[in-house]
XYZ file of C-alpha atoms in Angstrom:
747
model
C -13.992 -53.055 47.136
C -10.522 -54.091 48.330
C -10.987 -57.666 47.100
C -11.908 -56.416 43.637
C -9.052 -53.892 43.424
C -6.343 -56.495 44.205
C -6.588 -58.363 40.871
C -6.729 -55.071 38.970
C -3.474 -53.851 40.527
C -1.779 -57.181 39.786
C -2.950 -57.087 36.169
C -1.701 -53.525 35.788
C 1.761 -54.407 37.167
C 1.928 -57.411 34.835
C 0.988 -55.275 31.831
C 3.557 -52.605 32.651
C 6.239 -55.190 33.165
C 5.757 -56.776 29.771
C 8.182 -56.083 26.957
C 5.287 -54.827 24.849
C 4.815 -51.838 27.155
C 8.568 -51.151 27.058
C 8.443 -51.193 23.257
C 5.455 -48.854 23.244
C 7.212 -46.316 25.472
C 10.371 -46.624 23.358
C 8.436 -45.896 20.174
C 6.723 -42.919 21.790
C 10.089 -41.602 22.966
C 11.561 -41.951 19.475
C 8.536 -40.237 17.936
C 8.899 -37.304 20.298
C 12.627 -37.034 19.561
C 11.922 -37.285 15.823
C 9.292 -34.552 15.951
C 11.652 -32.324 17.938
C 14.408 -32.903 15.387
C 12.043 -32.131 12.501
C 10.946 -28.879 14.143
C 14.583 -27.896 14.732
C 15.387 -28.694 11.097
C 12.479 -26.595 9.830
C 13.363 -23.766 12.192
C 16.857 -23.704 10.695
C 15.378 -22.992 7.263
C 13.193 -20.259 8.709
C 16.212 -18.661 10.346
C 18.131 -18.838 7.084
C 15.350 -16.947 5.309
C 15.190 -14.367 8.102
C 18.947 -13.818 7.942
C 18.783 -13.440 4.151
C 16.032 -10.890 4.596
C 17.983 -8.936 7.221
C 21.107 -9.046 5.034
C 19.101 -7.653 2.116
C 17.812 -4.851 4.333
C 21.412 -3.872 5.070
C 22.156 -3.960 1.336
C 19.131 -1.731 0.729
C 20.531 0.825 3.171
C 23.822 0.836 1.217
C 21.908 1.266 -2.056
C 19.877 4.161 -0.628
C 22.997 5.902 0.614
C 24.691 5.530 -2.777
C 21.596 6.744 -4.655
C 21.297 9.792 -2.402
C 24.993 10.621 -2.867
C 24.721 10.347 -6.683
C 21.692 12.657 -6.647
C 23.561 15.162 -4.475
C 26.563 15.159 -6.829
C 24.301 15.861 -9.819
C 22.562 18.627 -7.893
C 25.972 20.133 -7.010
C 26.915 20.190 -10.706
C 23.683 22.033 -11.424
C 24.386 24.525 -8.604
C 27.887 25.075 -10.009
C 26.462 25.768 -13.490
C 23.822 28.134 -12.111
C 26.499 30.142 -10.305
C 28.714 30.136 -13.413
C 25.770 31.268 -15.531
C 25.248 34.277 -13.272
C 28.982 35.022 -13.339
C 29.183 34.860 -17.160
C 26.307 37.308 -17.509
C 28.282 40.048 -15.761
C 31.940 39.243 -16.532
C 33.837 40.660 -19.558
C 34.529 38.387 -22.519
C 38.234 38.214 -21.671
C 37.490 36.576 -18.314
C 35.033 33.948 -19.508
C 37.605 31.274 -20.233
C 39.177 31.746 -16.789
C 35.731 31.361 -15.188
C 35.095 28.184 -17.176
C 38.489 26.759 -16.156
C 37.854 27.463 -12.462
C 34.407 25.876 -12.591
C 35.774 22.825 -14.444
C 38.500 22.313 -11.844
C 36.040 22.585 -8.973
C 33.749 19.952 -10.517
C 36.336 17.481 -11.827
C 35.832 15.261 -8.798
C 32.132 15.045 -9.644
C 32.692 13.754 -13.177
C 32.724 17.047 -15.127
C 35.142 16.519 -18.041
C 34.315 19.323 -20.489
C 32.734 22.775 -20.313
C 32.230 25.540 -22.834
C 30.103 28.211 -24.487
C 28.381 28.421 -27.866
C 27.057 31.546 -29.548
C 23.524 32.061 -30.866
C 24.474 30.303 -34.134
C 25.605 27.164 -32.268
C 29.324 27.723 -32.855
C 31.687 26.831 -30.022
C 33.173 30.033 -28.570
C 35.072 28.557 -25.614
C 35.700 24.913 -24.705
C 37.821 23.384 -21.955
C 38.162 19.659 -21.335
C 40.100 17.192 -19.254
C 43.078 15.333 -20.693
C 42.416 12.087 -22.521
C 38.936 13.134 -23.650
C 37.993 13.664 -27.293
C 36.330 17.085 -27.855
C 32.615 17.314 -28.481
C 31.328 18.700 -31.790
C 28.922 21.581 -32.424
C 26.426 19.138 -33.946
C 26.407 17.031 -30.773
C 25.890 20.130 -28.663
C 22.948 21.287 -30.763
C 21.456 17.785 -30.668
C 21.859 17.228 -26.916
C 20.969 20.759 -25.809
C 17.552 20.986 -27.448
C 15.798 20.004 -24.215
C 17.399 22.934 -22.387
C 16.261 25.527 -24.911
C 13.348 26.572 -22.744
C 15.562 27.878 -19.932
C 15.552 24.706 -17.830
C 18.747 22.894 -16.880
C 18.375 19.180 -17.674
C 20.614 16.164 -18.134
C 20.753 15.266 -21.826
C 20.751 11.806 -23.438
C 23.470 9.340 -22.469
C 26.273 8.509 -24.926
C 28.471 5.419 -24.808
C 32.037 6.380 -25.824
C 35.654 5.473 -25.238
C 38.373 7.671 -23.818
C 41.804 7.895 -25.434
C 42.918 4.874 -23.363
C 40.199 2.771 -24.965
C 38.177 2.422 -21.768
C 34.379 2.583 -22.137
C 32.702 5.629 -20.605
C 29.136 6.973 -20.539
C 28.730 10.723 -20.960
C 25.896 13.236 -20.975
C 25.462 16.946 -21.591
C 24.003 19.506 -19.180
C 22.986 22.687 -21.028
C 21.409 26.005 -20.136
C 20.876 29.296 -22.013
C 23.191 32.153 -21.007
C 23.480 35.813 -21.882
C 26.866 36.676 -23.441
C 27.086 40.427 -23.695
C 24.617 41.531 -26.368
C 23.716 38.086 -27.639
C 22.343 34.819 -26.340
C 24.428 31.701 -26.059
C 24.487 28.286 -24.450
C 26.536 27.103 -21.488
C 27.246 23.380 -21.865
C 28.931 20.942 -19.521
C 29.905 17.390 -20.379
C 29.630 14.892 -17.540
C 31.417 11.536 -17.368
C 28.438 9.720 -15.863
C 30.327 6.456 -15.423
C 33.119 8.229 -13.498
C 30.613 10.151 -11.347
C 28.728 6.971 -10.462
C 31.949 4.979 -9.947
C 33.231 7.470 -7.358
C 30.208 6.596 -5.228
C 29.769 2.861 -5.870
C 33.173 1.367 -6.622
C 34.148 1.046 -2.945
C 30.816 -0.349 -1.726
C 31.227 -3.756 -0.059
C 28.280 -5.844 0.975
C 29.424 -8.605 3.245
C 32.832 -9.966 2.257
C 32.788 -9.697 -1.558
C 29.501 -8.035 -2.497
C 29.523 -4.994 -4.778
C 27.240 -2.423 -6.419
C 26.247 -1.638 -10.006
C 24.115 1.070 -11.642
C 21.841 1.001 -14.710
C 19.710 3.592 -16.474
C 16.083 3.269 -17.601
C 17.178 1.522 -20.838
C 19.072 -1.189 -18.958
C 22.538 0.215 -19.826
C 25.258 -0.301 -17.247
C 26.521 3.078 -16.000
C 28.885 1.289 -13.615
C 29.871 -2.332 -12.989
C 32.990 -3.912 -11.436
C 33.414 -5.723 -14.776
C 34.651 -2.678 -16.744
C 33.729 -4.188 -20.118
C 30.054 -4.092 -19.060
C 30.006 -0.271 -18.799
C 27.986 1.310 -21.594
C 26.441 -2.018 -22.651
C 22.900 -3.295 -22.299
C 22.588 -5.513 -19.222
C 20.133 -7.910 -20.863
C 22.441 -8.539 -23.815
C 25.880 -8.552 -22.209
C 24.933 -11.146 -19.577
C 23.656 -13.534 -22.233
C 26.742 -12.977 -24.383
C 29.079 -13.869 -21.524
C 27.176 -16.901 -20.155
C 24.676 -18.070 -22.840
C 23.938 -21.368 -21.066
C 22.615 -19.683 -17.884
C 19.045 -18.418 -17.608
C 18.945 -14.861 -16.293
C 15.136 -14.922 -16.143
C 14.753 -13.643 -12.571
C 17.228 -10.735 -12.740
C 15.800 -9.746 -16.129
C 12.304 -9.753 -14.593
C 13.466 -7.657 -11.633
C 15.052 -5.123 -13.970
C 12.151 -4.910 -16.432
C 9.288 -4.836 -13.930
C 10.863 -2.911 -11.061
C 14.271 -1.287 -11.539
C 13.503 0.298 -14.922
C 10.300 1.742 -13.428
C 12.000 3.362 -10.433
C 10.825 0.894 -7.768
C 12.673 -0.085 -4.581
C 12.763 -3.688 -3.384
C 14.916 -6.698 -2.534
C 15.149 -10.124 -4.115
C 17.226 -13.134 -5.060
C 18.453 -14.308 -8.469
C 20.956 -16.581 -10.243
C 24.040 -14.976 -11.807
C 26.788 -16.411 -13.991
C 29.847 -14.960 -12.253
C 31.103 -13.107 -9.211
C 34.486 -11.366 -8.989
C 36.305 -13.753 -11.313
C 34.370 -16.872 -10.329
C 32.172 -18.277 -13.105
C 29.188 -20.589 -12.960
C 25.698 -20.431 -11.472
C 25.868 -18.281 -8.323
C 22.773 -17.380 -6.314
C 22.858 -13.777 -5.154
C 20.881 -11.473 -2.891
C 19.998 -8.088 -4.423
C 18.692 -4.802 -3.016
C 17.968 -1.903 -5.343
C 16.603 1.637 -5.183
C 16.138 4.481 -7.690
C 18.250 7.633 -7.801
C 15.844 10.459 -7.024
C 16.831 13.966 -8.001
C 15.464 17.006 -9.803
C 18.249 16.982 -12.398
C 17.451 13.397 -13.422
C 13.665 13.729 -13.349
C 13.756 16.979 -15.357
C 15.562 15.146 -18.169
C 13.271 12.134 -18.018
C 16.007 9.826 -16.717
C 15.621 7.005 -14.236
C 18.765 5.420 -12.739
C 18.773 2.528 -10.320
C 21.504 1.447 -7.869
C 21.785 -2.260 -7.008
C 23.871 -3.875 -4.266
C 24.450 -7.642 -4.573
C 26.209 -10.373 -2.628
C 26.390 -14.191 -2.949
C 23.986 -16.165 -0.806
C 26.880 -18.477 0.045
C 28.500 -15.785 2.180
C 25.308 -15.455 4.181
C 25.102 -19.240 4.441
C 28.513 -19.240 6.121
C 27.000 -17.146 8.895
C 23.936 -19.388 9.074
C 26.037 -22.551 9.440
C 26.907 -22.050 13.114
C 23.237 -21.452 13.857
C 22.380 -24.824 12.312
C 24.944 -26.450 14.590
C 23.498 -24.736 17.657
C 20.017 -25.966 16.764
C 21.164 -29.542 16.281
C 23.120 -29.251 19.530
C 19.852 -28.248 21.182
C 18.270 -31.405 19.743
C 21.117 -33.437 21.164
C 20.555 -31.745 24.496
C 16.999 -33.084 24.516
C 18.322 -36.607 23.985
C 21.077 -36.359 26.587
C 18.658 -35.172 29.245
C 18.186 -32.601 31.897
C 21.831 -32.507 32.909
C 23.054 -31.055 29.614
C 19.976 -28.837 29.491
C 20.908 -27.443 32.886
C 24.435 -26.850 31.637
C 23.118 -24.932 28.633
C 20.914 -22.853 30.908
C 23.938 -22.021 33.041
C 25.919 -21.069 29.943
C 23.007 -18.953 28.736
C 22.846 -17.177 32.082
C 26.589 -16.571 31.911
C 26.193 -15.023 28.456
C 23.418 -12.776 29.722
C 25.625 -11.690 32.608
C 28.484 -10.908 30.230
C 26.127 -9.022 27.923
C 24.799 -6.940 30.807
C 28.348 -6.031 31.846
C 29.156 -4.953 28.313
C 26.000 -2.856 28.169
C 26.954 -1.078 31.370
C 30.368 -0.274 29.849
C 28.748 1.015 26.630
C 26.045 3.253 28.094
C 26.821 6.214 25.868
C 26.800 4.115 22.689
C 23.536 2.505 23.756
C 21.889 5.879 24.277
C 22.998 6.948 20.822
C 21.574 3.772 19.311
C 18.348 4.278 21.273
C 18.030 7.722 19.731
C 18.478 6.258 16.268
C 15.865 3.588 17.012
C 13.480 6.257 18.296
C 13.973 8.130 15.052
C 13.189 4.995 13.042
C 10.086 4.299 15.139
C 8.784 7.806 14.519
C 9.533 7.611 10.792
C 8.061 4.133 10.322
C 5.028 4.515 12.602
C 1.704 4.147 10.811
C 0.174 6.950 12.909
C 0.627 10.632 12.121
C 3.259 12.096 14.478
C 4.037 15.813 14.426
C 5.497 18.470 16.742
C 4.905 22.219 16.484
C 5.688 25.210 18.659
C 3.281 27.548 20.386
C 3.072 29.732 17.249
C 1.770 26.709 15.303
C 5.009 26.382 13.336
C 6.077 22.868 12.327
C 9.111 21.462 14.154
C 8.969 17.757 13.211
C 6.874 15.573 10.919
C 7.047 11.858 10.242
C 6.675 10.641 6.623
C 3.009 9.709 7.118
C 2.195 13.279 8.157
C 4.166 14.678 5.207
C 2.123 12.427 2.910
C -1.153 13.716 4.384
C -0.143 17.387 4.206
C 1.017 16.981 0.602
C -2.501 15.822 -0.295
C -4.229 18.527 1.778
C -2.280 21.341 0.142
C -2.789 20.249 -3.495
C -6.008 22.235 -3.787
C -4.342 25.286 -2.212
C -1.329 25.546 -4.565
C -3.353 27.418 -7.163
C -3.988 30.095 -4.543
C -0.287 30.816 -4.209
C 0.379 29.219 -0.838
C 3.256 27.145 -2.227
C 5.215 27.538 -5.485
C 4.351 25.111 -8.246
C 7.866 23.599 -8.346
C 7.947 22.709 -4.612
C 8.378 19.027 -3.886
C 5.534 18.436 -1.432
C 6.924 15.025 -0.434
C 9.996 16.540 1.270
C 9.884 17.094 5.027
C 12.107 20.177 4.655
C 9.328 21.939 2.704
C 7.099 21.940 5.777
C 9.573 22.698 8.583
C 9.045 26.198 9.983
C 5.727 26.699 8.194
C 2.551 27.509 10.054
C -0.330 25.053 10.136
C -2.494 27.641 8.366
C -0.312 27.267 5.269
C -0.815 23.485 5.179
C -4.464 23.165 6.223
C -7.723 24.587 5.025
C -8.802 27.632 7.082
C -11.544 25.666 8.818
C -9.133 22.894 9.887
C -6.492 25.422 10.978
C -9.030 27.273 13.169
C -10.109 23.965 14.699
C -6.488 23.101 15.553
C -5.944 26.574 17.031
C -8.875 26.043 19.406
C -7.516 22.665 20.493
C -4.053 24.148 21.103
C -5.585 26.915 23.200
C -7.407 24.273 25.227
C -4.124 22.428 25.923
C -2.385 25.649 26.953
C -5.250 26.652 29.247
C -5.561 23.265 30.991
C -1.848 22.366 30.694
C -2.930 18.756 30.177
C -3.216 16.378 27.251
C -6.507 16.270 25.364
C -8.000 13.682 23.022
C -10.590 14.302 20.341
C -11.846 13.048 16.980
C -12.410 15.122 13.874
C -13.026 14.606 10.166
C -10.933 15.979 7.305
C -11.301 15.602 3.542
C -8.338 14.077 1.677
C -8.601 13.740 -2.130
C -12.380 13.956 -1.887
C -12.607 11.217 0.764
C -13.686 11.949 4.309
C -11.130 10.651 6.802
C -11.818 10.282 10.527
C -8.816 10.978 12.764
C -8.450 10.223 16.463
C -5.942 12.735 17.815
C -4.141 13.269 21.109
C -2.315 16.532 21.832
C 0.414 16.310 24.487
C 2.278 19.339 25.897
C 6.093 19.009 25.867
C 7.814 20.806 28.746
C 11.406 22.005 29.187
C 13.620 21.651 32.255
C 11.673 24.442 34.014
C 8.379 22.616 33.328
C 7.316 25.323 30.884
C 5.347 24.202 27.826
C 7.499 24.767 24.745
C 6.091 22.425 22.132
C 3.010 20.348 21.409
C 3.162 16.716 20.302
C 0.301 15.467 18.152
C -0.450 11.819 17.419
C -3.320 11.103 15.017
C -4.670 7.735 13.976
C -6.947 6.995 11.043
C -10.082 5.478 12.609
C -12.280 5.767 9.541
C -12.704 2.005 9.222
C -13.426 1.636 12.942
C -16.080 4.377 12.762
C -17.662 2.706 9.754
C -17.579 -0.635 11.567
C -19.277 0.907 14.632
C -21.931 2.379 12.361
C -22.525 -1.011 10.722
C -22.822 -2.686 14.142
C -25.265 0.016 15.192
C -27.319 -0.503 12.021
C -27.305 -4.275 12.570
C -28.562 -3.887 16.126
C -31.164 -1.402 14.941
C -32.344 -3.803 12.234
C -32.622 -6.603 14.799
C -34.699 -4.427 17.130
C -36.944 -3.243 14.320
C -37.306 -6.833 13.126
C -38.526 -7.949 16.552
C -40.989 -5.058 16.658
C -42.120 -5.746 13.087
C -42.829 -9.404 13.924
C -45.086 -8.454 16.831
C -46.909 -5.741 14.893
C -47.388 -7.991 11.852
C -48.945 -10.800 13.898
C -51.318 -8.352 15.592
C -52.405 -6.879 12.236
C -52.856 -10.259 10.557
C -55.844 -11.195 12.752
C -58.090 -8.199 11.888
C -56.994 -8.448 8.250
C -58.135 -12.074 8.149
C -61.531 -11.044 9.579
C -61.863 -8.184 7.066
C -61.024 -10.424 4.116
C -63.299 -13.178 5.377
C -66.354 -10.974 5.788
C -65.575 -9.180 2.508
C -65.644 -12.543 0.746
C -69.024 -13.371 2.348
C -70.514 -10.003 1.374
C -69.306 -10.334 -2.238
C -71.514 -13.401 -2.629
C -74.597 -11.270 -1.810
C -74.142 -8.767 -4.657
C -73.951 -9.073 -8.407
C -70.752 -8.088 -10.233
C -71.023 -4.514 -11.387
C -73.271 -3.396 -8.543
C -72.017 -0.344 -6.594
C -71.840 -2.391 -3.396
C -69.876 -5.104 -5.206
C -67.330 -2.565 -6.499
C -66.949 -1.018 -3.037
C -66.300 -4.456 -1.542
C -63.692 -5.174 -4.224
C -61.894 -1.948 -3.289
C -61.912 -3.090 0.348
C -60.599 -6.514 -0.670
C -57.834 -5.049 -2.864
C -56.566 -2.714 -0.160
C -56.804 -5.431 2.498
C -54.703 -7.729 0.289
C -52.171 -4.913 -0.171
C -52.009 -4.546 3.594
C -51.641 -8.316 3.903
C -48.724 -8.236 1.439
C -46.988 -5.521 3.511
C -47.502 -7.632 6.637
C -45.982 -10.655 4.862
C -42.955 -8.542 3.898
C -42.632 -7.441 7.516
C -42.711 -11.068 8.678
C -40.150 -12.041 6.045
C -37.876 -9.256 7.276
C -38.387 -10.166 10.928
C -37.605 -13.858 10.721
C -34.662 -15.743 9.179
C -36.189 -18.269 6.783
C -34.573 -21.611 6.244
C -34.207 -21.352 2.451
C -32.959 -24.320 0.483
C -29.366 -24.069 1.804
C -28.224 -25.136 -1.660
C -25.519 -23.772 -3.933
C -26.244 -21.544 -6.893
C -24.688 -20.444 -10.156
C -24.291 -16.654 -10.039
C -24.160 -16.197 -13.809
C -27.224 -18.381 -14.344
C -29.206 -16.548 -11.661
C -28.361 -13.143 -13.161
C -29.240 -14.236 -16.692
C -32.591 -15.584 -15.471
C -33.471 -12.231 -13.900
C -32.261 -10.285 -16.965
C -34.576 -12.302 -19.236
C -37.503 -11.192 -17.091
C -36.362 -7.556 -16.828
C -35.214 -7.154 -20.452
C -38.505 -5.706 -21.663
C -38.656 -3.208 -18.787
C -35.110 -2.019 -19.474
C -35.883 -1.567 -23.160
C -39.079 0.443 -22.551
C -37.284 2.666 -20.019
C -34.500 3.367 -22.582
C -31.813 1.930 -20.308
C -28.631 0.518 -21.845
C -27.669 -2.862 -20.384
C -23.962 -3.859 -20.039
C -22.930 -7.206 -18.529
C -19.556 -8.715 -17.661
C -20.258 -12.237 -16.414
C -17.275 -14.525 -17.077
C -17.695 -18.261 -17.475
C -16.418 -20.622 -14.826
C -17.435 -18.615 -11.764
C -17.417 -20.883 -8.686
C -20.741 -21.769 -7.123
C -21.689 -19.925 -3.952
C -23.786 -20.796 -0.925
C -27.409 -19.699 -1.014
C -30.878 -20.265 -2.414
C -31.163 -19.453 -6.124
C -34.733 -18.122 -5.754
C -33.780 -15.735 -2.957
C -30.591 -14.667 -4.756
C -32.669 -13.826 -7.836
C -34.976 -11.778 -5.590
C -31.949 -9.762 -4.403
C -30.790 -9.110 -7.987
C -34.323 -8.203 -9.103
C -34.714 -5.688 -6.257
C -31.367 -4.064 -7.083
C -32.290 -3.805 -10.796
C -35.693 -2.296 -9.920
C -34.033 0.304 -7.692
C -31.538 1.139 -10.455
C -34.352 1.510 -13.001
C -36.242 3.798 -10.616
C -33.116 5.952 -10.165
C -32.776 6.355 -13.976
C -36.485 6.521 -14.828
C -36.603 10.218 -15.712
C -33.485 10.446 -17.909
C -32.542 6.875 -18.839
C -28.947 5.747 -18.511
C -26.717 2.694 -18.355
C -27.058 -0.351 -16.081
C -23.864 -2.390 -15.636
C -23.769 -5.829 -14.026
C -20.457 -7.604 -13.500
C -19.101 -10.486 -11.441
C -15.614 -11.453 -10.268
C -14.166 -14.211 -8.082
C -11.349 -13.522 -5.611
C -10.033 -15.090 -2.399
C -12.976 -17.361 -1.706
C -15.685 -14.832 -2.633
C -17.800 -14.068 -5.690
C -18.544 -10.349 -5.955
C -21.563 -9.202 -8.019
C -21.832 -5.476 -8.774
C -24.971 -3.664 -10.007
C -24.091 -0.111 -11.106
C -26.379 2.593 -12.487
C -25.944 6.161 -13.719
C -28.944 7.467 -11.809
C -29.331 10.327 -9.359
C -27.233 8.720 -6.613
C -27.713 8.582 -2.834
C -26.821 11.734 -0.840
C -24.401 11.355 2.070
C -27.042 12.501 4.553
C -29.171 9.351 4.034
C -26.527 6.710 3.279
C -26.607 5.423 6.863
C -30.393 4.806 6.539
C -30.384 2.968 3.209
C -30.805 -0.537 4.704
C -33.340 0.501 7.377
C -36.801 -1.097 7.114
C -39.572 1.186 5.802
C -37.046 3.820 4.676
C -37.597 4.777 1.033
C -36.844 7.705 -1.257
C -39.784 6.868 -3.532
C -43.060 8.753 -3.530
C -45.941 7.636 -1.323
C -47.531 4.474 -2.682
C -44.580 3.511 -4.910
C -42.573 1.486 -2.372
C -42.793 -0.100 1.067
C -39.170 0.564 2.074
C -38.558 -3.140 2.748
C -36.766 -4.107 -0.477
C -33.149 -3.396 0.521
C -33.797 -4.578 4.076
C -34.987 -7.950 2.755
C -32.002 -8.135 0.381
C -29.622 -7.377 3.244
C -31.226 -10.084 5.396
C -31.042 -12.709 2.620
C -27.365 -11.996 1.915
C -26.364 -12.020 5.609
C -28.282 -15.280 6.161
C -25.881 -17.154 3.876
C -22.748 -15.496 5.288
C -22.495 -12.880 2.557
C -21.804 -9.136 2.573
C -23.642 -6.258 0.942
C -22.254 -2.746 0.468
C -22.663 0.225 -1.828
C -20.953 3.390 -3.045
C -22.752 6.379 -4.495
C -22.083 9.844 -5.919
C -24.930 12.377 -5.924
C -25.179 15.838 -7.446
C -26.030 17.195 -3.995
C -22.616 16.180 -2.559
C -20.419 16.337 -5.685
C -21.672 18.963 -8.171
C -20.223 18.538 -11.626
C -19.205 14.880 -11.174
C -20.992 11.949 -12.874
C -23.644 10.559 -10.536
C -24.629 6.957 -9.920
C -24.760 4.117 -7.418
C -22.985 0.744 -7.293
C -24.262 -2.075 -5.053
C -21.895 -4.988 -4.398
C -23.174 -8.373 -3.216
C -20.371 -10.674 -2.005
C -21.197 -14.353 -1.408
C -18.782 -16.991 -0.051
C -17.680 -19.704 -2.456
C -19.151 -23.097 -1.612
C -16.452 -25.602 -0.592
C -16.868 -29.400 -0.682
C -17.898 -30.733 2.715
C -14.950 -33.103 3.008
C -12.472 -30.280 2.285
C -14.091 -28.059 4.913
C -13.982 -30.860 7.484
C -10.326 -31.522 6.664
C -9.428 -27.899 7.364
C -11.333 -27.985 10.627
């Protein structure tokens, strides 16, 4: 062994010492360095996108704050007018003008520029306005105050005007009926919308030079740093200023999102920024102004905060340098890497020292983060006291309660004008006011259990939200004070409806597998005596003439034995997974083939047939013959469900995300909730004795699962939903067939 190993070692040393091996290692080293550099380069782009996203989130916070402040200012104007309206109803006529003047002065900072009264004939009785503002006419008041004739206080249509200095302004009227002595009149207030909005947005700075602008639901600028834009349509004025620039993206954002009251972030190309002209890429965050005064008048305003991407890129630049420095560190070796580690440790040490010095600030920030976690958690989080009064709700819980209480509003639990989406509506209310009596009693029992045991409890329960049963997994935790006395209860609920349905499907699958194994054994045992019966029946038939009583009796035996044999064959088909053709099939062609066979049956049963089978559906995996059997079984079941009254059978197909979904919907009697879990069980049938074996849907389920497909159904029955249209929809989803080479390439 030693003699043989000597030459091998010498050959190895010679090979390693050759310049070819040196070149190979050099190439490998360069490849590794190149791959590292490429990864660092790509990571830089990822970081740039992340920083842009974080910057836009900060802009969105600014936009939300501005929108909330604008809504509050409008609400304050409404409160001021409500108080003035009450004052005018009781004050003498000689004091009305003084009351108007005081109210106008108090609201000047919120954009109120004119206020007055008209009599029942529409004539102006009193009118006070700010300097530099042209007076409004009686005709304008009658035109703009029509929406407030019913007693509601709403913001009228917007008007684009100019003040006496020639500056563009946008105004609107707020009107409300008022009692003036023995006659009715109208209290009107004229609001400089552009001034009101400017007070909030003109000082907003995003980054170094970013700013804010506001538009209404017609795309008119209510405020913009470029004063000549105010009162003009955003789509038109941009094109007029820079006709050679395409504003496609910002126009799309405005049309599809901002004008519809949506909140989002994005990026677009502008033609200017604070005096600089040319194509400038900007980040934008926008949010709607939500308020009762706006919504009552049918208005929708949107606040946008924008900043050039270049300013963000300036912050990203140093990060690029650090990444490339890291790549250089790999080339220079472990020494520089060790130095970087030491520097990193030094930074950590410095950061820890700063954190120790800023303990109070950190605790405050931790509280803010905790608040965000509670508000943004997907679970339901709520706190109530021992009297079942609400202390805290996160937005998800508010959303759930707003749906639960909809059906109770008619009973007078909450006024019709209450905004159910506001957390303040629920604070201090008892759970009995927000839940159905049955759910409230259930919660009371759970609370009593926590108080008795003084420990947390976990349980699951089902509630109905908008007609859909929702399964919640809840944990109740007692919250103690400094003396360890229980003061509050914390509840955390998670929607486990999908998990429960998944567990039920797994249970059904296991049950089907067990029944299939049993069915296979039973079928094989029955086949043997059936073969003997049929064999001897065939021999005995040869001994009698056709028409003889014995012959007819034997035929009855043969017919029933064959029926039993067919049931056994169905059991075997259910129990074993057949090979099939493992081919691809055309869904539309398979459905049309079955419909040609079933057309006569549908016509005789007075069933209307509706199909929606688009051309160009991708081919799916499966055997065409077995797929047709599935469709035929579903059509037969639908016909049976509509046999007594007739109805409509709808078959449609769609392709999405690698699947082709085929739906078979009928308007029959529907499947009650109490038997939905049994619908795919073997031998389970709702038909009368002798009309079905109960294996049809089980076989369909097995065929679909064999080719990697999915089968589901939804149904509405008169038993569960009286008064609603009944019917059942089965959906068969089959995976799209992919070329073998493409599948291998992905693997």
